[in-house]
PDB file of C-alpha atoms in Angstrom:
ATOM      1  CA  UNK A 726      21.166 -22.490 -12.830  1.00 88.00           C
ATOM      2  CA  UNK A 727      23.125 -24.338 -15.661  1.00 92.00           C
ATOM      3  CA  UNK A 728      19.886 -26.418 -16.234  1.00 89.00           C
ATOM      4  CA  UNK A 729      18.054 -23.074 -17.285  1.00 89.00           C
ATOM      5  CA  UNK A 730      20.897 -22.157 -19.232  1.00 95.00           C
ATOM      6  CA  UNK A 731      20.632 -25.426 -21.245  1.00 94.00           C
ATOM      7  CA  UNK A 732      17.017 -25.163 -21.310  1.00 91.00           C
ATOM      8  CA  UNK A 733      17.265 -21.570 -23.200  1.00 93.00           C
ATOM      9  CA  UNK A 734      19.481 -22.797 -25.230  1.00 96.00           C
ATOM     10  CA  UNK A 735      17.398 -25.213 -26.735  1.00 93.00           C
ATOM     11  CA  UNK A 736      14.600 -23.073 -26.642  1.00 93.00           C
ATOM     12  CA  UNK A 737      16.778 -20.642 -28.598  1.00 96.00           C
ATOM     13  CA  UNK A 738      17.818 -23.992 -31.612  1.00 96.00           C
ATOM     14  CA  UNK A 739      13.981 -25.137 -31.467  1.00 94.00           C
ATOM     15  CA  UNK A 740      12.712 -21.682 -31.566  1.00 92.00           C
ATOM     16  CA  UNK A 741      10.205 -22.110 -28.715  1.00 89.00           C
ATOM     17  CA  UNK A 742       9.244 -18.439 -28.014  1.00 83.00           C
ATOM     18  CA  UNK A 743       7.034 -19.004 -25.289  1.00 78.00           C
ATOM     19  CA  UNK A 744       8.921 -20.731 -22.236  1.00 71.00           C
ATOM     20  CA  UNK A 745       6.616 -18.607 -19.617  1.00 60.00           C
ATOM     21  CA  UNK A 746       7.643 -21.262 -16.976  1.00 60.00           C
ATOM     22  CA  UNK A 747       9.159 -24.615 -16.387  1.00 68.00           C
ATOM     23  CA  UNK A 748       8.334 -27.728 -14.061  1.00 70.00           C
ATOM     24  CA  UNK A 749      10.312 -29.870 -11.921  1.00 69.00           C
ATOM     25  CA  UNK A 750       9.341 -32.720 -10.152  1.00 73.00           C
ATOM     26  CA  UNK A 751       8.423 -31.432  -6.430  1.00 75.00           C
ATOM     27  CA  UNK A 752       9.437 -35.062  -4.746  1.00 76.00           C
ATOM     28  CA  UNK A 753      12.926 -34.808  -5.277  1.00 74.00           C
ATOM     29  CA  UNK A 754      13.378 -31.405  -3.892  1.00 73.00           C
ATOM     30  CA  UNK A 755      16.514 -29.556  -3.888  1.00 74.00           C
ATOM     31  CA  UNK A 756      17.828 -32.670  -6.058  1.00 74.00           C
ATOM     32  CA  UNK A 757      15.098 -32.057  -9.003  1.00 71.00           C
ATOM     33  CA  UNK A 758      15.912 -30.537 -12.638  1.00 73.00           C
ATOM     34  CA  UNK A 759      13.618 -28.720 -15.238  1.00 74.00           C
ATOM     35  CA  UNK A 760      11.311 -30.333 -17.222  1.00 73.00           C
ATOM     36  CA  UNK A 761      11.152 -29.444 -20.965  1.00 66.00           C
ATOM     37  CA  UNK A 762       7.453 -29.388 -21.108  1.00 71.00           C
ATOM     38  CA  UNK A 763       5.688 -26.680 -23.389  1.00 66.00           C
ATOM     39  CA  UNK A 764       7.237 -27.011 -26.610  1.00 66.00           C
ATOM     40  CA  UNK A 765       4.235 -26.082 -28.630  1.00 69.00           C
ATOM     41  CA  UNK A 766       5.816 -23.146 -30.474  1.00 73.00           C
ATOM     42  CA  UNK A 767       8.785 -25.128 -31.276  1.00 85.00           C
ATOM     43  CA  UNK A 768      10.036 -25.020 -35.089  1.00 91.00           C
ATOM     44  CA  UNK A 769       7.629 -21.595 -35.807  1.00 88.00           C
ATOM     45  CA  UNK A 770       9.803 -19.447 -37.491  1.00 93.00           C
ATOM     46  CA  UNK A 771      12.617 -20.567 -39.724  1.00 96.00           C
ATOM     47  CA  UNK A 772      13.776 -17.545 -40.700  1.00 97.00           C
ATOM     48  CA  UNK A 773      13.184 -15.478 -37.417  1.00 96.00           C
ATOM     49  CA  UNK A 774      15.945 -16.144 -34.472  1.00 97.00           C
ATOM     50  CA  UNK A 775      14.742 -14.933 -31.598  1.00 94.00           C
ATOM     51  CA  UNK A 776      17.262 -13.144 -29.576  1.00 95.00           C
ATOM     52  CA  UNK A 777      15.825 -12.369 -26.472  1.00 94.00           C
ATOM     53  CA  UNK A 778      15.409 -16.422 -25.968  1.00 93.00           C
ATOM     54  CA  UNK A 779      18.774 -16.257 -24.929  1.00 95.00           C
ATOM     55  CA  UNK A 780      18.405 -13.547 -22.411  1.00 94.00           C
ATOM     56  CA  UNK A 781      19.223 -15.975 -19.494  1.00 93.00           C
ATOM     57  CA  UNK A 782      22.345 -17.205 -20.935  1.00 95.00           C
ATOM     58  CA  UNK A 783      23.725 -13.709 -22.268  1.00 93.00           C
ATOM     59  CA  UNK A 784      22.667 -11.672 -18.601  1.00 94.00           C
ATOM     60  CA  UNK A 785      24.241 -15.025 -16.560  1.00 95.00           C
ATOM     61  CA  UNK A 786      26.931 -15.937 -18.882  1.00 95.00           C
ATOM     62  CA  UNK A 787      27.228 -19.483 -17.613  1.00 95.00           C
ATOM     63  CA  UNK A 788      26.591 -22.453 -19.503  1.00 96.00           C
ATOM     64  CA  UNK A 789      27.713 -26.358 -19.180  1.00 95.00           C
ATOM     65  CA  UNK A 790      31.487 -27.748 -20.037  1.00 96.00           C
ATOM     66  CA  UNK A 791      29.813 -30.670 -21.606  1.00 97.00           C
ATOM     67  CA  UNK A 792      27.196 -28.338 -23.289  1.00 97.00           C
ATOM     68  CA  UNK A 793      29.990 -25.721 -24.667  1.00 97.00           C
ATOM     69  CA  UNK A 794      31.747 -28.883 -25.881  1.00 97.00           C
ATOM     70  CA  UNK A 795      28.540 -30.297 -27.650  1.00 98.00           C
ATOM     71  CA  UNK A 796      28.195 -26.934 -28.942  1.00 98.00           C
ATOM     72  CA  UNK A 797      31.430 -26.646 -30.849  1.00 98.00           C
ATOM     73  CA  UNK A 798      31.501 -30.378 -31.835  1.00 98.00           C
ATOM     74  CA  UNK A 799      28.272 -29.468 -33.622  1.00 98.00           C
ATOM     75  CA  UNK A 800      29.883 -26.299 -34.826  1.00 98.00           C
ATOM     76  CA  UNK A 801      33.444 -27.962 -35.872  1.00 98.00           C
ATOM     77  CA  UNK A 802      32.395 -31.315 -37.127  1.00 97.00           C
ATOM     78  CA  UNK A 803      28.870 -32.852 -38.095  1.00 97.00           C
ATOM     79  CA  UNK A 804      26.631 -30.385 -38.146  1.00 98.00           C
ATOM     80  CA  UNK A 805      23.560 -30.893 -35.571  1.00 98.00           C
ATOM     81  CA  UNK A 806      20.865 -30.491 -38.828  1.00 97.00           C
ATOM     82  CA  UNK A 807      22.729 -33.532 -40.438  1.00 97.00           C
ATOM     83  CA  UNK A 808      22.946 -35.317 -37.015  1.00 97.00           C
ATOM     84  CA  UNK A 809      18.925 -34.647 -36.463  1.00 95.00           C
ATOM     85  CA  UNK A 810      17.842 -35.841 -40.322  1.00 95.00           C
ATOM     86  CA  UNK A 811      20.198 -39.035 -39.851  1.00 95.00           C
ATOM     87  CA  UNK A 812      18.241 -39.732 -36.619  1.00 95.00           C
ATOM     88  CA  UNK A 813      14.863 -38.872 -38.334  1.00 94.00           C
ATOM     89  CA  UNK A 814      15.492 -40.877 -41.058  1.00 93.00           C
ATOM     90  CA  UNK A 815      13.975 -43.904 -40.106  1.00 93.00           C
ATOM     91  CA  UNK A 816      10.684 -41.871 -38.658  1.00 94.00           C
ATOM     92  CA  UNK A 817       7.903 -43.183 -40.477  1.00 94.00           C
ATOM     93  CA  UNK A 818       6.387 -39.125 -41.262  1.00 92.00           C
ATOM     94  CA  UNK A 819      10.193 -38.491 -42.352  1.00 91.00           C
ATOM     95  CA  UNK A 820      11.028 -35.711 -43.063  1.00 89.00           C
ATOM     96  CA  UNK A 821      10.095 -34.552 -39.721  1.00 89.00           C
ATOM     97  CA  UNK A 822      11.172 -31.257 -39.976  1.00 91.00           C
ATOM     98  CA  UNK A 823      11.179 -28.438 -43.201  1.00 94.00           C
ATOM     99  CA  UNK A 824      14.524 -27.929 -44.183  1.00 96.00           C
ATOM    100  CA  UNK A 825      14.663 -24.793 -43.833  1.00 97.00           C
ATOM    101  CA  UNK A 826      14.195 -25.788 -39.901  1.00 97.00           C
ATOM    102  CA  UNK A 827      17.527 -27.906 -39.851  1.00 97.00           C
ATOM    103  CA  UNK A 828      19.445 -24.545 -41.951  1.00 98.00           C
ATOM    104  CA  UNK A 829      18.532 -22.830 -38.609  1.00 98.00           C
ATOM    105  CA  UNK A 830      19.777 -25.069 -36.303  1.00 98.00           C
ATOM    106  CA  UNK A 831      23.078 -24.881 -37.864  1.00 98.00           C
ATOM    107  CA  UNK A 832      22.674 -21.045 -37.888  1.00 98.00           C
ATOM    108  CA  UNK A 833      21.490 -20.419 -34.275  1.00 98.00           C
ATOM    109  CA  UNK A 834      24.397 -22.715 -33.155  1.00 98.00           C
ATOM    110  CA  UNK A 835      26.765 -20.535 -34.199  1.00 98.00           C
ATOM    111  CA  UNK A 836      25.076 -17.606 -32.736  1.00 98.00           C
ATOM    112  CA  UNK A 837      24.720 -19.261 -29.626  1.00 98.00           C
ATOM    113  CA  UNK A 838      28.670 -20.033 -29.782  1.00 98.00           C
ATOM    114  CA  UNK A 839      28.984 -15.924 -30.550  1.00 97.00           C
ATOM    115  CA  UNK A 840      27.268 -15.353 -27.708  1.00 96.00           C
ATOM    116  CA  UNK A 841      29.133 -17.847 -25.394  1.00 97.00           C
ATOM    117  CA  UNK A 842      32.350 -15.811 -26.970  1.00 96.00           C
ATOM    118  CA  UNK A 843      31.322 -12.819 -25.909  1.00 94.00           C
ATOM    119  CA  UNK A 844      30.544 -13.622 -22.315  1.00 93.00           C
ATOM    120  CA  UNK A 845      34.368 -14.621 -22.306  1.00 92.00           C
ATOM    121  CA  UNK A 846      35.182 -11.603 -24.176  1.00 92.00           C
ATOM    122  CA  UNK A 847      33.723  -9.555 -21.676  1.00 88.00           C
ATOM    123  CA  UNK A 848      35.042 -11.698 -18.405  1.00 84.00           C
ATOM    124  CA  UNK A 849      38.067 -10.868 -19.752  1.00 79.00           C
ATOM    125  CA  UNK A 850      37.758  -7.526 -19.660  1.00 64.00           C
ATOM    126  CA  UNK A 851      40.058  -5.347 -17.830  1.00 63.00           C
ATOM    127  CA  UNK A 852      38.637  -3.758 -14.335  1.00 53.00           C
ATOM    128  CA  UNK A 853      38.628  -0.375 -13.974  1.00 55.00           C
ATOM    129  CA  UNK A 854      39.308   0.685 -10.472  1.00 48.00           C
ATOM    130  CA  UNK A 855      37.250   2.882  -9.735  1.00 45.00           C
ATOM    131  CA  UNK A 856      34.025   0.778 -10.008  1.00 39.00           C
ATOM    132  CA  UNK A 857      35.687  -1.680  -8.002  1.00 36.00           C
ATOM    133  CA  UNK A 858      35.600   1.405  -5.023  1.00 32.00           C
ATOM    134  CA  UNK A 859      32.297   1.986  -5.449  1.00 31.00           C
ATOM    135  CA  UNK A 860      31.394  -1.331  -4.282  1.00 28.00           C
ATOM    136  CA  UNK A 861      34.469  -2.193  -1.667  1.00 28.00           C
TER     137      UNK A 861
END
């Protein structure tokens, strides 16, 4: 479950609006993981986050320590667009991306982080006893 959480969220930096599946390698069985295959709407739409990529992550509220911590460091510190064009620097085609593409990443982090904040926001929450009764 935590692998399709990371996988949306990705989806959800790189703008890939058309995840209509995923793979895994069959051998391994039980022990597989998702393959991030399909990226072919990737980096589409600068200006346009698309919410409802992050429908898995805001209806299961679960995500990674390591991810969450990746997350903020991105958030707190270097930001991931400055991390991505230092890595792309030495690509021959550099600049790989428009950069309005890396102003996004920076802004669909946070909104990912918002999101994150309010699935502890509403974990939090207090329980009102009489929906617990309905289900006991």
């Amino acid at each position: 479950m935590l692998d399709l959480m990371d996988m949306a969220i990705f989806d959800f930096l790189t703008g890939n609006m058309d995840r209509h599946h995923y793979e895994t390698f069959k051998m391994f069985g039980n022990e597989t993981f998702p393959l991030h295959l399909d990226q072919g709407r990737a980096f589409g739409k600068a200006f346009h986050d698309e919410l409802s990529i992050l429908a898995p992550l805001l209806q299961c509220c679960l995500v990674r320590q390591t991810t969450l911590a990746t997350l903020l460091k991105f958030h707190n510190g270097k930001p991931l667009s400055s991390s991505l064009r230092d890595a792309m620097k030495v690509d021959p085609v550099s600049p790989v991306l428009w950069e309005p593409h890396m102003a996004a990443l920076d802004r669909r982090t946070a909104i990912i982080l918002d999101a994150i904040r309010k699935c502890v926001q509403k974990s939090e929450a207090p329980v009102d006893n009489n929906d617990v009764n309905d289900f006991v």
